[in-house]
JSON list of C-alpha atoms in Angstrom, two decimals:
[
{"chain": "A", "resi": 1, "resn": "MET", "atom": "CA", "xyz": [0.04, -0.01, -0.13]},
{"chain": "A", "resi": 2, "resn": "SER", "atom": "CA", "xyz": [2.56, 2.50, 1.08]},
{"chain": "A", "resi": 3, "resn": "SER", "atom": "CA", "xyz": [6.04, 2.94, 2.42]},
{"chain": "A", "resi": 4, "resn": "VAL", "atom": "CA", "xyz": [7.34, 5.02, 5.05]},
{"chain": "A", "resi": 5, "resn": "ASP", "atom": "CA", "xyz": [9.72, 7.97, 4.28]},
{"chain": "A", "resi": 6, "resn": "LEU", "atom": "CA", "xyz": [13.11, 7.77, 6.28]},
{"chain": "A", "resi": 7, "resn": "PRO", "atom": "CA", "xyz": [14.81, 10.71, 7.57]},
{"chain": "A", "resi": 8, "resn": "ASP", "atom": "CA", "xyz": [18.45, 11.19, 6.36]},
{"chain": "A", "resi": 9, "resn": "CYS", "atom": "CA", "xyz": [19.80, 9.41, 9.49]},
{"chain": "A", "resi": 10, "resn": "CYS", "atom": "CA", "xyz": [18.48, 6.18, 8.13]},
{"chain": "A", "resi": 11, "resn": "PRO", "atom": "CA", "xyz": [20.13, 5.04, 4.85]},
{"chain": "A", "resi": 12, "resn": "ARG", "atom": "CA", "xyz": [18.31, 2.60, 2.57]},
{"chain": "A", "resi": 13, "resn": "ALA", "atom": "CA", "xyz": [19.12, -1.16, 3.16]},
{"chain": "A", "resi": 14, "resn": "GLU", "atom": "CA", "xyz": [18.38, -4.56, 1.86]},
{"chain": "A", "resi": 15, "resn": "ILE", "atom": "CA", "xyz": [15.00, -4.63, 3.73]},
{"chain": "A", "resi": 16, "resn": "GLU", "atom": "CA", "xyz": [11.55, -3.55, 2.67]},
{"chain": "A", "resi": 17, "resn": "LEU", "atom": "CA", "xyz": [8.91, -2.54, 5.05]},
{"chain": "A", "resi": 18, "resn": "GLU", "atom": "CA", "xyz": [5.21, -2.01, 3.51]},
{"chain": "A", "resi": 19, "resn": "VAL", "atom": "CA", "xyz": [1.88, -1.27, 4.95]},
{"chain": "A", "resi": 20, "resn": "THR", "atom": "CA", "xyz": [-0.17, -4.13, 3.46]},
{"chain": "A", "resi": 21, "resn": "GLY", "atom": "CA", "xyz": [-3.40, -3.80, 5.41]},
{"chain": "A", "resi": 22, "resn": "GLN", "atom": "CA", "xyz": [-5.26, -1.43, 7.50]},
{"chain": "A", "resi": 23, "resn": "THR", "atom": "CA", "xyz": [-8.46, -1.46, 9.68]},
{"chain": "A", "resi": 24, "resn": "ALA", "atom": "CA", "xyz": [-10.11, 0.83, 12.10]},
{"chain": "A", "resi": 25, "resn": "THR", "atom": "CA", "xyz": [-8.13, -0.81, 14.82]},
{"chain": "A", "resi": 26, "resn": "SER", "atom": "CA", "xyz": [-4.92, -2.25, 13.22]},
{"chain": "A", "resi": 27, "resn": "VAL", "atom": "CA", "xyz": [-2.14, -1.75, 10.77]},
{"chain": "A", "resi": 28, "resn": "THR", "atom": "CA", "xyz": [-0.22, -4.60, 9.18]},
{"chain": "A", "resi": 29, "resn": "VAL", "atom": "CA", "xyz": [3.32, -3.87, 8.10]},
{"chain": "A", "resi": 30, "resn": "ALA", "atom": "CA", "xyz": [5.04, -6.59, 5.97]},
{"chain": "A", "resi": 31, "resn": "VAL", "atom": "CA", "xyz": [8.84, -7.10, 6.47]},
{"chain": "A", "resi": 32, "resn": "ARG", "atom": "CA", "xyz": [10.94, -8.42, 3.65]},
{"chain": "A", "resi": 33, "resn": "GLY", "atom": "CA", "xyz": [14.65, -8.96, 3.78]},
{"chain": "A", "resi": 34, "resn": "GLU", "atom": "CA", "xyz": [17.37, -9.35, 6.25]},
{"chain": "A", "resi": 35, "resn": "ILE", "atom": "CA", "xyz": [16.97, -7.44, 9.71]},
{"chain": "A", "resi": 36, "resn": "ASP", "atom": "CA", "xyz": [20.59, -6.90, 10.72]},
{"chain": "A", "resi": 37, "resn": "MET", "atom": "CA", "xyz": [23.08, -4.25, 11.62]},
{"chain": "A", "resi": 38, "resn": "ASP", "atom": "CA", "xyz": [22.81, -2.45, 8.17]},
{"chain": "A", "resi": 39, "resn": "ASN", "atom": "CA", "xyz": [19.15, -1.96, 8.35]},
{"chain": "A", "resi": 40, "resn": "GLY", "atom": "CA", "xyz": [17.93, -2.28, 12.06]},
{"chain": "A", "resi": 41, "resn": "GLU", "atom": "CA", "xyz": [17.48, 1.56, 12.34]},
{"chain": "A", "resi": 42, "resn": "HIS", "atom": "CA", "xyz": [15.39, 1.62, 9.21]},
{"chain": "A", "resi": 43, "resn": "MET", "atom": "CA", "xyz": [13.16, -1.20, 10.71]},
{"chain": "A", "resi": 44, "resn": "ARG", "atom": "CA", "xyz": [13.15, 0.49, 13.93]},
{"chain": "A", "resi": 45, "resn": "HIS", "atom": "CA", "xyz": [12.14, 4.02, 12.66]},
{"chain": "A", "resi": 46, "resn": "THR", "atom": "CA", "xyz": [9.48, 2.50, 10.43]},
{"chain": "A", "resi": 47, "resn": "LEU", "atom": "CA", "xyz": [7.76, 0.50, 13.18]},
{"chain": "A", "resi": 48, "resn": "LEU", "atom": "CA", "xyz": [8.08, 3.15, 15.80]},
{"chain": "A", "resi": 49, "resn": "THR", "atom": "CA", "xyz": [6.45, 5.65, 13.44]},
{"chain": "A", "resi": 50, "resn": "MET", "atom": "CA", "xyz": [3.72, 3.06, 12.79]},
{"chain": "A", "resi": 51, "resn": "LEU", "atom": "CA", "xyz": [3.13, 2.53, 16.42]},
{"chain": "A", "resi": 52, "resn": "SER", "atom": "CA", "xyz": [2.74, 6.18, 17.04]},
{"chain": "A", "resi": 53, "resn": "SER", "atom": "CA", "xyz": [-0.44, 6.33, 14.67]},
{"chain": "A", "resi": 54, "resn": "THR", "atom": "CA", "xyz": [-1.98, 2.95, 15.13]},
{"chain": "A", "resi": 55, "resn": "PRO", "atom": "CA", "xyz": [-5.12, 2.93, 16.82]},
{"chain": "A", "resi": 56, "resn": "GLU", "atom": "CA", "xyz": [-4.76, -0.40, 18.77]},
{"chain": "A", "resi": 57, "resn": "THR", "atom": "CA", "xyz": [-2.68, -3.05, 16.97]},
{"chain": "A", "resi": 58, "resn": "LEU", "atom": "CA", "xyz": [0.30, -3.13, 14.95]},
{"chain": "A", "resi": 59, "resn": "VAL", "atom": "CA", "xyz": [0.83, -6.33, 13.17]},
{"chain": "A", "resi": 60, "resn": "VAL", "atom": "CA", "xyz": [4.29, -7.04, 11.90]},
{"chain": "A", "resi": 61, "resn": "ASP", "atom": "CA", "xyz": [4.03, -9.87, 9.08]},
{"chain": "A", "resi": 62, "resn": "MET", "atom": "CA", "xyz": [7.40, -11.78, 9.39]},
{"chain": "A", "resi": 63, "resn": "GLY", "atom": "CA", "xyz": [6.75, -13.85, 6.37]},
{"chain": "A", "resi": 64, "resn": "GLY", "atom": "CA", "xyz": [9.31, -12.20, 4.09]},
{"chain": "A", "resi": 65, "resn": "VAL", "atom": "CA", "xyz": [12.24, -12.06, 6.67]},
{"chain": "A", "resi": 66, "resn": "LEU", "atom": "CA", "xyz": [15.36, -13.81, 5.37]},
{"chain": "A", "resi": 67, "resn": "PHE", "atom": "CA", "xyz": [17.63, -13.24, 8.52]},
{"chain": "A", "resi": 68, "resn": "LEU", "atom": "CA", "xyz": [16.72, -12.24, 12.08]},
{"chain": "A", "resi": 69, "resn": "GLY", "atom": "CA", "xyz": [19.66, -11.22, 14.01]},
{"chain": "A", "resi": 70, "resn": "SER", "atom": "CA", "xyz": [20.32, -9.68, 17.40]},
{"chain": "A", "resi": 71, "resn": "VAL", "atom": "CA", "xyz": [19.64, -6.28, 16.01]},
{"chain": "A", "resi": 72, "resn": "GLY", "atom": "CA", "xyz": [16.28, -7.42, 14.66]},
{"chain": "A", "resi": 73, "resn": "LEU", "atom": "CA", "xyz": [15.50, -8.92, 18.09]},
{"chain": "A", "resi": 74, "resn": "ARG", "atom": "CA", "xyz": [16.35, -5.71, 19.98]},
{"chain": "A", "resi": 75, "resn": "VAL", "atom": "CA", "xyz": [14.18, -3.68, 17.60]},
{"chain": "A", "resi": 76, "resn": "LEU", "atom": "CA", "xyz": [11.22, -6.04, 18.03]},
{"chain": "A", "resi": 77, "resn": "VAL", "atom": "CA", "xyz": [11.76, -5.86, 21.92]},
{"chain": "A", "resi": 78, "resn": "GLU", "atom": "CA", "xyz": [11.78, -2.03, 21.93]},
{"chain": "A", "resi": 79, "resn": "CYS", "atom": "CA", "xyz": [8.62, -1.92, 19.81]},
{"chain": "A", "resi": 80, "resn": "HIS", "atom": "CA", "xyz": [7.02, -4.29, 22.20]},
{"chain": "A", "resi": 81, "resn": "THR", "atom": "CA", "xyz": [8.06, -2.10, 25.12]},
{"chain": "A", "resi": 82, "resn": "VAL", "atom": "CA", "xyz": [6.82, 1.07, 23.27]},
{"chain": "A", "resi": 83, "resn": "SER", "atom": "CA", "xyz": [3.52, -0.59, 22.39]},
{"chain": "A", "resi": 84, "resn": "GLN", "atom": "CA", "xyz": [2.77, -1.65, 25.97]},
{"chain": "A", "resi": 85, "resn": "GLU", "atom": "CA", "xyz": [3.77, 1.92, 27.27]},
{"chain": "A", "resi": 86, "resn": "GLN", "atom": "CA", "xyz": [1.19, 3.49, 24.84]},
{"chain": "A", "resi": 87, "resn": "GLY", "atom": "CA", "xyz": [-1.41, 0.95, 25.51]},
{"chain": "A", "resi": 88, "resn": "ARG", "atom": "CA", "xyz": [-1.16, -0.59, 22.22]},
{"chain": "A", "resi": 89, "resn": "HIS", "atom": "CA", "xyz": [-0.75, -4.23, 21.01]},
{"chain": "A", "resi": 90, "resn": "LEU", "atom": "CA", "xyz": [2.09, -5.56, 18.87]},
{"chain": "A", "resi": 91, "resn": "VAL", "atom": "CA", "xyz": [1.66, -8.93, 16.95]},
{"chain": "A", "resi": 92, "resn": "LEU", "atom": "CA", "xyz": [4.22, -10.72, 15.09]},
{"chain": "A", "resi": 93, "resn": "ASP", "atom": "CA", "xyz": [2.45, -12.51, 12.37]},
{"chain": "A", "resi": 94, "resn": "ASN", "atom": "CA", "xyz": [3.43, -15.41, 9.84]},
{"chain": "A", "resi": 95, "resn": "VAL", "atom": "CA", "xyz": [6.21, -16.39, 12.05]},
{"chain": "A", "resi": 96, "resn": "ARG", "atom": "CA", "xyz": [8.10, -19.29, 10.52]},
{"chain": "A", "resi": 97, "resn": "SER", "atom": "CA", "xyz": [9.64, -22.14, 12.65]},
{"chain": "A", "resi": 98, "resn": "TRP", "atom": "CA", "xyz": [13.22, -20.86, 12.29]},
{"chain": "A", "resi": 99, "resn": "GLU", "atom": "CA", "xyz": [12.25, -17.33, 13.22]},
{"chain": "A", "resi": 100, "resn": "GLN", "atom": "CA", "xyz": [10.21, -18.64, 16.23]},
{"chain": "A", "resi": 101, "resn": "ARG", "atom": "CA", "xyz": [13.47, -20.86, 17.37]},
{"chain": "A", "resi": 102, "resn": "VAL", "atom": "CA", "xyz": [15.59, -17.65, 17.34]},
{"chain": "A", "resi": 103, "resn": "ILE", "atom": "CA", "xyz": [13.19, -15.56, 19.26]},
{"chain": "A", "resi": 104, "resn": "GLU", "atom": "CA", "xyz": [12.68, -18.51, 21.76]},
{"chain": "A", "resi": 105, "resn": "MET", "atom": "CA", "xyz": [16.47, -19.28, 22.03]},
{"chain": "A", "resi": 106, "resn": "ALA", "atom": "CA", "xyz": [16.80, -15.55, 22.83]},
{"chain": "A", "resi": 107, "resn": "GLY", "atom": "CA", "xyz": [14.58, -16.07, 25.97]},
{"chain": "A", "resi": 108, "resn": "LEU", "atom": "CA", "xyz": [11.85, -13.94, 24.32]},
{"chain": "A", "resi": 109, "resn": "GLY", "atom": "CA", "xyz": [9.18, -16.42, 23.39]},
{"chain": "A", "resi": 110, "resn": "GLU", "atom": "CA", "xyz": [6.75, -15.49, 26.20]},
{"chain": "A", "resi": 111, "resn": "LEU", "atom": "CA", "xyz": [7.15, -11.81, 25.45]},
{"chain": "A", "resi": 112, "resn": "PHE", "atom": "CA", "xyz": [5.63, -11.63, 21.98]},
{"chain": "A", "resi": 113, "resn": "ASP", "atom": "CA", "xyz": [2.11, -12.31, 20.76]},
{"chain": "A", "resi": 114, "resn": "MET", "atom": "CA", "xyz": [3.28, -14.61, 17.72]},
{"chain": "A", "resi": 115, "resn": "ARG", "atom": "CA", "xyz": [1.25, -16.37, 15.20]},
{"chain": "A", "resi": 116, "resn": "THR", "atom": "CA", "xyz": [3.00, -18.95, 13.13]},
{"chain": "A", "resi": 117, "resn": "SER", "atom": "CA", "xyz": [2.83, -19.20, 9.47]},
{"chain": "A", "resi": 118, "resn": "GLU", "atom": "CA", "xyz": [0.94, -22.56, 10.07]},
{"chain": "A", "resi": 119, "resn": "GLN", "atom": "CA", "xyz": [-1.78, -20.49, 12.08]},
{"chain": "A", "resi": 120, "resn": "ALA", "atom": "CA", "xyz": [-2.25, -17.99, 9.25]}
]
């Protein structure tokens, strides 16, 4: 549907974040590419911008993620924290088994509301 414009502090990287759905109570952002040191700030800026304008729920579609490193986990934790502080809800959707393992191995499995690709 649309992309979020980045400030000059955030160079373009090999990741794409796109609003793919919107209702009165939620916004869905699809993430495609690798989430790493080179583009973590891009993802962080985009998701925090979306959170600030989302009525209730921000759904992050993880189905197009190719790599999820520690930077990506940090961004997701920060977005979860901000969503809780703002009284909003963050959902990780279309989470594949390898992404779920990474999240759980980091001890974050109970933190996130995750919907696996098998549930979608």
